[in-house]
Short mmCIF file of N, CA and C in Angstrom, two decimals:
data_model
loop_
_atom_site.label_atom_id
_atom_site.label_comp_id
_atom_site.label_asym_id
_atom_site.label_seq_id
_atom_site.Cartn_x
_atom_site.Cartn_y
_atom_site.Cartn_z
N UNK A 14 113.50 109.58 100.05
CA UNK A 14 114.55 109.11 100.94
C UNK A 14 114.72 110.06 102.13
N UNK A 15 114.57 111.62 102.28
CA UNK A 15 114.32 111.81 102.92
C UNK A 15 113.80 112.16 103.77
N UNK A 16 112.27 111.78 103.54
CA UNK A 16 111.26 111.85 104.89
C UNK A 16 111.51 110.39 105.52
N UNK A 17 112.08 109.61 104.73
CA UNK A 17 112.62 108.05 105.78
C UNK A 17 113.51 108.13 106.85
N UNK A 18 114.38 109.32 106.68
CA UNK A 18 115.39 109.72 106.63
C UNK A 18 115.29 109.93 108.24
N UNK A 19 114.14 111.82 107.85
CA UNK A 19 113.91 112.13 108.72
C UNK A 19 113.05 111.21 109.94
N UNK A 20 112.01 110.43 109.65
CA UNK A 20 110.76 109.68 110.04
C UNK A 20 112.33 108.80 111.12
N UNK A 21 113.54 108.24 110.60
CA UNK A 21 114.20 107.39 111.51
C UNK A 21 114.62 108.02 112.50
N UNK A 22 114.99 109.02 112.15
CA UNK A 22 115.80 110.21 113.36
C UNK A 22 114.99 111.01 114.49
N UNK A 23 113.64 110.96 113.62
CA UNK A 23 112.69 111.22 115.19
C UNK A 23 112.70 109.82 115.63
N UNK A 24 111.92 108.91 115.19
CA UNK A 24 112.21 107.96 115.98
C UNK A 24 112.94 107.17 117.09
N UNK A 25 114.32 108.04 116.39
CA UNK A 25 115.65 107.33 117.61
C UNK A 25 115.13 108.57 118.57
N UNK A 26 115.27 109.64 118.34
CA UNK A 26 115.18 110.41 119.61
C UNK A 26 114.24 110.37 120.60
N UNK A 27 112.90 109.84 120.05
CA UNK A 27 111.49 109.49 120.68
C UNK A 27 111.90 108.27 121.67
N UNK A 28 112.85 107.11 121.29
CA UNK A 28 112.52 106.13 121.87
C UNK A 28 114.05 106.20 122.96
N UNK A 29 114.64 107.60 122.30
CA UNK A 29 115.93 107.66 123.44
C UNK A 29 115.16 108.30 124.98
N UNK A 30 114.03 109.64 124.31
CA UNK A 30 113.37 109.84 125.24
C UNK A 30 112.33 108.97 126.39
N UNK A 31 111.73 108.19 125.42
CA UNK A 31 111.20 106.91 126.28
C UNK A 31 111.99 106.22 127.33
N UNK A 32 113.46 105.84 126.87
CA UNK A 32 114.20 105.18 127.84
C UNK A 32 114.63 106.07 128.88
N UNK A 33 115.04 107.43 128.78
CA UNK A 33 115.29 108.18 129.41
C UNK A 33 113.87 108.87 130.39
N UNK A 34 112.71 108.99 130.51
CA UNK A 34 111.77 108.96 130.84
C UNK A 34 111.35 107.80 131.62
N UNK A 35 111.29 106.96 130.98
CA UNK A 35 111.27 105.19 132.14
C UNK A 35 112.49 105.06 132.90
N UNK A 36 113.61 105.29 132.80
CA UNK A 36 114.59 105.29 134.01
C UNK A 36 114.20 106.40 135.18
N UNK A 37 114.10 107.24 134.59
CA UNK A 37 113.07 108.38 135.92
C UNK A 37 112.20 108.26 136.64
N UNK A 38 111.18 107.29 135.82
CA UNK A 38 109.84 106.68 136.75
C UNK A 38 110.12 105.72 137.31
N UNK A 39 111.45 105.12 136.63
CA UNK A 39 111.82 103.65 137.88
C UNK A 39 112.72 104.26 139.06
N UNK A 40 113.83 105.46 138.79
CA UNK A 40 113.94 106.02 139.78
C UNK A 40 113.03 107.05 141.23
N UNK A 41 112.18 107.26 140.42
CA UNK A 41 110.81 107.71 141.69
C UNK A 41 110.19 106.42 142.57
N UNK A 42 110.28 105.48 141.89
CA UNK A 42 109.13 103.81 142.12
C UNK A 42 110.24 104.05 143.47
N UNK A 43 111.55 103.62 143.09
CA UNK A 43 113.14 103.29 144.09
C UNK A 43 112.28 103.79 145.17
N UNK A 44 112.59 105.40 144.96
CA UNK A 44 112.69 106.33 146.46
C UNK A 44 111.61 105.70 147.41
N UNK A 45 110.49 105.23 147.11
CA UNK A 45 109.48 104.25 147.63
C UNK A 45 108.42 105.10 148.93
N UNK A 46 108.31 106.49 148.43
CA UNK A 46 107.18 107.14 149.20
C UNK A 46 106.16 106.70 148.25
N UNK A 47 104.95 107.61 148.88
CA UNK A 47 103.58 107.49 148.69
C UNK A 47 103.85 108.27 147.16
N UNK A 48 103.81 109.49 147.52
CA UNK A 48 103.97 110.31 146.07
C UNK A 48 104.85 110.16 145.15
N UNK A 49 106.61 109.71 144.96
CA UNK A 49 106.79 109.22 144.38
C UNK A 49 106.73 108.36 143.20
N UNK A 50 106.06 107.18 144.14
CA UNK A 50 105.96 105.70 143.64
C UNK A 50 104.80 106.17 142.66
N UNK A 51 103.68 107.40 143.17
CA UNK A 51 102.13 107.61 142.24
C UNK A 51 103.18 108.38 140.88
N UNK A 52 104.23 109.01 140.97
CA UNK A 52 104.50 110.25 139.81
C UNK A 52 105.41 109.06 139.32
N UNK A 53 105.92 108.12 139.69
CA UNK A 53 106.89 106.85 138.80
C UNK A 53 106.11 106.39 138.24
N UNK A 54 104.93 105.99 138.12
CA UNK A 54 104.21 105.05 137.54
C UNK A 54 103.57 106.34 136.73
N UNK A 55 103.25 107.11 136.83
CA UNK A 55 102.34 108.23 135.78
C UNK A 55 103.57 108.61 134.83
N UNK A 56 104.74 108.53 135.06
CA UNK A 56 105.82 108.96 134.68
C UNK A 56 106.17 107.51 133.58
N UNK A 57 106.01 106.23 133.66
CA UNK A 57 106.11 105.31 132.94
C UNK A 57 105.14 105.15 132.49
N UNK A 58 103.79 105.29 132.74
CA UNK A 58 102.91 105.06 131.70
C UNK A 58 102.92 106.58 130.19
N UNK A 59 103.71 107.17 130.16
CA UNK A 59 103.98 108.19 129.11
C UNK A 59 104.56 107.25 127.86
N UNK A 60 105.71 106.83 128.50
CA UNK A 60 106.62 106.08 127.58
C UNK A 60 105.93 105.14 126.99
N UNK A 61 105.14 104.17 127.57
CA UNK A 61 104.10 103.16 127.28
C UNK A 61 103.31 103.59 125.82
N UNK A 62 102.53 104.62 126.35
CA UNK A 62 101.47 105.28 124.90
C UNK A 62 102.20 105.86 124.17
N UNK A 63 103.53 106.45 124.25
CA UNK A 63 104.53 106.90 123.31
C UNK A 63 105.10 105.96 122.07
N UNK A 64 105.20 104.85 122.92
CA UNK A 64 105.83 103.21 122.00
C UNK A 64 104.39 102.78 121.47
N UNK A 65 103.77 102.69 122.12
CA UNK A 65 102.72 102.29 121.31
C UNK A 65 102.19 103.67 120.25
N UNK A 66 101.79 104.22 120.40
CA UNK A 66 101.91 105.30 119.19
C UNK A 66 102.47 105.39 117.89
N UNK A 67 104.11 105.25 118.33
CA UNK A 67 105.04 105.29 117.40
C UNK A 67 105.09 103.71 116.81
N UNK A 68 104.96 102.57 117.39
CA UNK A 68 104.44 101.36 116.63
C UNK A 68 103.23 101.64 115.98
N UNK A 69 102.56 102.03 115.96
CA UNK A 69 100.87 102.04 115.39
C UNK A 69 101.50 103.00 113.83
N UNK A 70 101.94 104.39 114.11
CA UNK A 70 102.50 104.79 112.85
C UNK A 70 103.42 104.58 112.49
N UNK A 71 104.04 103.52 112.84
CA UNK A 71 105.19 103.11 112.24
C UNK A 71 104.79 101.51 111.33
N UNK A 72 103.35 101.13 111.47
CA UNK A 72 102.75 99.86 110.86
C UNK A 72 102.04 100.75 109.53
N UNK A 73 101.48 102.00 109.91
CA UNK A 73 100.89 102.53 108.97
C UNK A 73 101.68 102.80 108.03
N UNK A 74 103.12 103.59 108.21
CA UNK A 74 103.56 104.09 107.06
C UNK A 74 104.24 102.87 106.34
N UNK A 75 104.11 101.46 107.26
CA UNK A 75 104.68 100.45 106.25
C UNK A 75 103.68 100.12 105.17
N UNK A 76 102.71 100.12 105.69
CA UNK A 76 101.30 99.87 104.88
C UNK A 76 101.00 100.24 103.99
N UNK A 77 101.16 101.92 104.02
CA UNK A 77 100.76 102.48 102.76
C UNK A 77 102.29 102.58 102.10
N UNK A 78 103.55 102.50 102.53
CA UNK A 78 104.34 102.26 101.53
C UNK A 78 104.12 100.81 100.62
N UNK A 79 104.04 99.75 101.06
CA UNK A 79 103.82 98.62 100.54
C UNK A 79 102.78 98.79 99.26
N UNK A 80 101.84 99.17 100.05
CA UNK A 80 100.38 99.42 98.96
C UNK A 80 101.01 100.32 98.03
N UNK A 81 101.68 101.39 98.21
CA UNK A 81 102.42 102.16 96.98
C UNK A 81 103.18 101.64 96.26
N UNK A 82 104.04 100.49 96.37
CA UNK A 82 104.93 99.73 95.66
C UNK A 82 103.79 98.72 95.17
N UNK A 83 103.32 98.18 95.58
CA UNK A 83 101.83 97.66 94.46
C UNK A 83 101.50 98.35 93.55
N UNK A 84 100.78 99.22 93.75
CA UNK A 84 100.03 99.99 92.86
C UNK A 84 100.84 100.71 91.80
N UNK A 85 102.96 100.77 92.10
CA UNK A 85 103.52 101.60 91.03
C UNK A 85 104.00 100.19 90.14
N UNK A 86 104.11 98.96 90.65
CA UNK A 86 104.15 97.90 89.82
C UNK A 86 103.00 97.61 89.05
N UNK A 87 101.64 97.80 89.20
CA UNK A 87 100.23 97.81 88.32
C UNK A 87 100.99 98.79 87.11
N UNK A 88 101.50 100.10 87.48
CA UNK A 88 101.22 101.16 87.09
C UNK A 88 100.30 101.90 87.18
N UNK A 89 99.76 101.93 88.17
CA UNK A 89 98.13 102.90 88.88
C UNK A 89 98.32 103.66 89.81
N UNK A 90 99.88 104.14 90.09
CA UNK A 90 99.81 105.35 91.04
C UNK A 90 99.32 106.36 90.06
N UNK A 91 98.91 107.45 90.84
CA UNK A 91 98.37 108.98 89.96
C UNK A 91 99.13 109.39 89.82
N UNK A 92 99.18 110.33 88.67
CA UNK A 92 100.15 111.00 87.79
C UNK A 92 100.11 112.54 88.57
N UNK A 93 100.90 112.93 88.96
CA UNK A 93 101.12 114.38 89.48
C UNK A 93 100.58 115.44 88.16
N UNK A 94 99.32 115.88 88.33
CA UNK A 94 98.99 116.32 87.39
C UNK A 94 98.20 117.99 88.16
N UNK A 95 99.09 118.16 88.80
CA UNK A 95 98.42 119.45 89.59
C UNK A 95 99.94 120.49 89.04
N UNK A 96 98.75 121.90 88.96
CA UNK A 96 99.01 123.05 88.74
C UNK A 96 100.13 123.85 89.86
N UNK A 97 100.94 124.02 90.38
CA UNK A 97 102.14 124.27 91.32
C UNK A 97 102.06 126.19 90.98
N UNK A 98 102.18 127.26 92.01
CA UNK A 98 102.60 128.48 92.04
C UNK A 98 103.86 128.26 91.83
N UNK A 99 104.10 129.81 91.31
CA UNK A 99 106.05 129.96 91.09
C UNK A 99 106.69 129.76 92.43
N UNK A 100 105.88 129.56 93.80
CA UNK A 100 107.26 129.12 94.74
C UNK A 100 107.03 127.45 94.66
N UNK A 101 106.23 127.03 93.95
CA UNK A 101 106.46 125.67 93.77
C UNK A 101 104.92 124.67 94.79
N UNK A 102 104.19 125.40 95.56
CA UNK A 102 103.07 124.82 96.41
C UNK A 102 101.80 124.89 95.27
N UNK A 103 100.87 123.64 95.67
CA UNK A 103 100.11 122.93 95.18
C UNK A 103 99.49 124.34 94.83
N UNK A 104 98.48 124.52 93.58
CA UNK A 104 97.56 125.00 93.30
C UNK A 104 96.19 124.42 94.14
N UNK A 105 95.51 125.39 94.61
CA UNK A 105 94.40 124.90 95.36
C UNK A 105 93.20 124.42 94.56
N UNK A 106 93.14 125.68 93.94
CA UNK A 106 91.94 124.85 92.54
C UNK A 106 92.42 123.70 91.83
N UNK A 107 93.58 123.53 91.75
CA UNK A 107 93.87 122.40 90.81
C UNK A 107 93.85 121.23 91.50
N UNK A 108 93.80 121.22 93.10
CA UNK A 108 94.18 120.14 93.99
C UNK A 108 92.72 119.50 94.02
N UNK A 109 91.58 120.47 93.97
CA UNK A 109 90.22 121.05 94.11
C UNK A 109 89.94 119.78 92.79
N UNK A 110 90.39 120.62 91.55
CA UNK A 110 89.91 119.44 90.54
C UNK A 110 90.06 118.21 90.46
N UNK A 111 91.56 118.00 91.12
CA UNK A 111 92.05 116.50 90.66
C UNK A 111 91.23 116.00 92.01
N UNK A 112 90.91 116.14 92.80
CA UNK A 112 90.12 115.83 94.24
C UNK A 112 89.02 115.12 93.74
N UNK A 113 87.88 116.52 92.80
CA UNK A 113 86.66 115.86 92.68
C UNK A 113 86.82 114.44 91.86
N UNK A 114 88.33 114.37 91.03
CA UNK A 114 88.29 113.60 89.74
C UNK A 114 88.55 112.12 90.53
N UNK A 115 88.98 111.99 91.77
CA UNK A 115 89.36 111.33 92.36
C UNK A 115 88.19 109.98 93.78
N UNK A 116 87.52 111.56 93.91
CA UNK A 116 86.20 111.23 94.78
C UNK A 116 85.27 110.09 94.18
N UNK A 117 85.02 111.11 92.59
CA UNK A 117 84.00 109.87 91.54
C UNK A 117 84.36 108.70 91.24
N UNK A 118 85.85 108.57 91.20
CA UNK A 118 86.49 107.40 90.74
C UNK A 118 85.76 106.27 91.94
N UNK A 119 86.20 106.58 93.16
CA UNK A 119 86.18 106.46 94.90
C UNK A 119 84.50 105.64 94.53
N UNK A 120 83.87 107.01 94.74
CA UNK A 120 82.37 106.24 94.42
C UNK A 120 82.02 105.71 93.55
N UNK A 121 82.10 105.12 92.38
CA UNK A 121 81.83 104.71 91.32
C UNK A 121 82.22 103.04 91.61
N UNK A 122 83.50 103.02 92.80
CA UNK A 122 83.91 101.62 92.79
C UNK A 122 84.37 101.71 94.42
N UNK A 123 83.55 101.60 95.21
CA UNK A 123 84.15 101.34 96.65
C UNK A 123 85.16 100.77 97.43
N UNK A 124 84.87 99.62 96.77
CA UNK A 124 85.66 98.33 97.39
C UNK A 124 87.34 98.00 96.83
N UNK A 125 87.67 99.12 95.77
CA UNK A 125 88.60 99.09 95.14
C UNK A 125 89.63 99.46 96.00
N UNK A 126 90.77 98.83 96.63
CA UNK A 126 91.19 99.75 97.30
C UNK A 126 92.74 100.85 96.76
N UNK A 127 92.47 100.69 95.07
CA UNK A 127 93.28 101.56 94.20
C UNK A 127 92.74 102.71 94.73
N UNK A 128 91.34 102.84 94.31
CA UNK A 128 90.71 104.28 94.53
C UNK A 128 90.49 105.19 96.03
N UNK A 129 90.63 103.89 96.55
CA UNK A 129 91.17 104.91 98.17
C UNK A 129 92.23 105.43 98.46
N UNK A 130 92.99 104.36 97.99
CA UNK A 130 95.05 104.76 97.54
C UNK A 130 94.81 106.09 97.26
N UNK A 131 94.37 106.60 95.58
CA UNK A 131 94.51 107.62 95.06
C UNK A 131 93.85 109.09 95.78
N UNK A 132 92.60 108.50 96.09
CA UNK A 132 91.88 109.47 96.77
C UNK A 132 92.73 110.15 98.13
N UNK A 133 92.85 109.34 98.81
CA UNK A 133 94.00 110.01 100.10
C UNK A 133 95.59 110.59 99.14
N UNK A 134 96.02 109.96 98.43
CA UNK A 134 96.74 111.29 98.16
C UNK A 134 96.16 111.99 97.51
N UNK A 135 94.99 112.71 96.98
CA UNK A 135 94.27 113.91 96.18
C UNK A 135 94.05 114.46 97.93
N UNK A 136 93.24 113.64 98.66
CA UNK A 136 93.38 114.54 100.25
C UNK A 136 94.47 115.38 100.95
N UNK A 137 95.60 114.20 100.78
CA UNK A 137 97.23 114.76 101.23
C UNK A 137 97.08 116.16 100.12
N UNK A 138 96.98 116.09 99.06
CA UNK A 138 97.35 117.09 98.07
C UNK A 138 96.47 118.22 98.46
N UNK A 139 95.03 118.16 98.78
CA UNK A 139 94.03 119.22 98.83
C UNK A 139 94.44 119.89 100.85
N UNK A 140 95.42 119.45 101.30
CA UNK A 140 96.10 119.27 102.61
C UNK A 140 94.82 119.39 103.71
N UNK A 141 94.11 118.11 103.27
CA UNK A 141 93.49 117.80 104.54
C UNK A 141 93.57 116.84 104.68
N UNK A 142 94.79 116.63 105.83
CA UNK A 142 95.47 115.29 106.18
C UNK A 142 94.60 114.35 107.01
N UNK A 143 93.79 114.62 107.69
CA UNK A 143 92.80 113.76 108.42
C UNK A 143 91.86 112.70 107.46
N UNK A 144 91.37 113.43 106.74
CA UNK A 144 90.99 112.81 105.97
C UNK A 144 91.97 111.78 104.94
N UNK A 145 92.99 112.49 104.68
CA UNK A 145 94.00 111.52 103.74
C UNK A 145 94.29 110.41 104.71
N UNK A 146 94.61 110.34 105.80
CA UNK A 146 94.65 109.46 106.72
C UNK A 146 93.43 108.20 107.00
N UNK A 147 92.89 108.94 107.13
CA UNK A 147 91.12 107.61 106.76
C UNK A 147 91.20 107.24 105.96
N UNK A 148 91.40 107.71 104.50
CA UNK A 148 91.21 107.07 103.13
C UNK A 148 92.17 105.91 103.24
N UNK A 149 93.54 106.27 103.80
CA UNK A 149 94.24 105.53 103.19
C UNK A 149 94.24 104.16 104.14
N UNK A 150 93.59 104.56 105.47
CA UNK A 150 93.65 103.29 106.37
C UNK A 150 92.79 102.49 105.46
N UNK A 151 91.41 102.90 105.03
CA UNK A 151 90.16 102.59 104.41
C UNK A 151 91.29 101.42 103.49
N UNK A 152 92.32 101.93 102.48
CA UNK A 152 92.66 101.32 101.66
C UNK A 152 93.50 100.00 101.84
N UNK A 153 93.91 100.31 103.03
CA UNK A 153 95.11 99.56 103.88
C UNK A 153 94.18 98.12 104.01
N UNK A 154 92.58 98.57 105.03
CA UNK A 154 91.92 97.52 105.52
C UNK A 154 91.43 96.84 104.24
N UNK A 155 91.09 96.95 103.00
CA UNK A 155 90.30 96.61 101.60
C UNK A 155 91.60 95.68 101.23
N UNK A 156 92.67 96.11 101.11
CA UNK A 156 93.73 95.30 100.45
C UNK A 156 93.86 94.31 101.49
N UNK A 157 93.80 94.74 102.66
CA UNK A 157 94.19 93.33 103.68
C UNK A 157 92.81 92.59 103.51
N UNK A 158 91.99 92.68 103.18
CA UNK A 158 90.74 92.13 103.18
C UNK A 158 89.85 92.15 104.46
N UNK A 159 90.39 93.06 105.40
CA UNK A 159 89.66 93.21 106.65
C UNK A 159 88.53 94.26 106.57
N UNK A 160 87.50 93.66 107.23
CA UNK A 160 85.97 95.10 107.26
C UNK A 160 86.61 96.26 107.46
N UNK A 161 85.92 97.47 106.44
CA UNK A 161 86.17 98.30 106.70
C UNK A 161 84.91 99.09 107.09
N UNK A 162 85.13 100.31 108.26
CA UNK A 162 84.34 101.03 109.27
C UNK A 162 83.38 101.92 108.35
N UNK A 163 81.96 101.80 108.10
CA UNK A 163 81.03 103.00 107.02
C UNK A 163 81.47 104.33 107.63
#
């Protein structure tokens, strides 16, 4: 609840900044010089890739929440089965093991898109988020039934 929490509250401020940012570039467009009118429009196209951005991860994290409420109704989310230090952060070897245990699953059945689910969080867990991020689009596109990229 609260990374939703947090995830809404950037949001409002992102898209307070957007509006506040596009009133600036429509106030430069106004003044109606040469340079201006060029820094109003460079000045609104920010806000533009900003909204679109924040729509694009804001479809993703519906995605893989959805797919997570699937997979905990199967009963096939992974079991938190990693080793934690006394301040409480992931064990690396242990993130290491449940990773490889996760990978084989992955290859053994491709098209599954449980095992991409799981695999991106063993990625999130081993904290290489780039990769947890591919997996889980990977899993996103398999459940929607759309091609997914080799």
């Amino acid at each position: 609840m609260r990374a939703k929490l947090t995830y809404a509250v950037t949001a409002a401020v992102l898209v307070f900044y957007f509006v506040l940012a596009g009133s600036r570039g429509v106030m430069l467009i106004q003044s109606g010089t040469l340079i201006t009118v060029t820094f109003g429009i460079a000045v609104l196209i920010l806000p533009v890739i900003g909204i679109w951005f924040l729509w694009k991860n804001t479809q993703f994290v519906r995605n893989a929440n959805k797919l997570a409420a699937e997979l905990d109704a199967e009963g096939g989310l992974p079991v938190d089965e990693l080793r934690r230090t006394a301040g409480g952060r992931i064990d690396r070897d242990s993130a290491d093991e449940v990773f490889s245990k996760r990978k084989a699953e992955t290859e053994d059945a491709p098209d599954d898109w449980r095992n991409w689910f799981r695999l991106a969080v063993a990625y999130h867990d081993a904290r290489d988020t780039p990769r947890a991020r591919k997996a889980m689009q990977r899993a996103i596109a398999l459940h929607d039934g759309r091609p997914v990229q080799a």
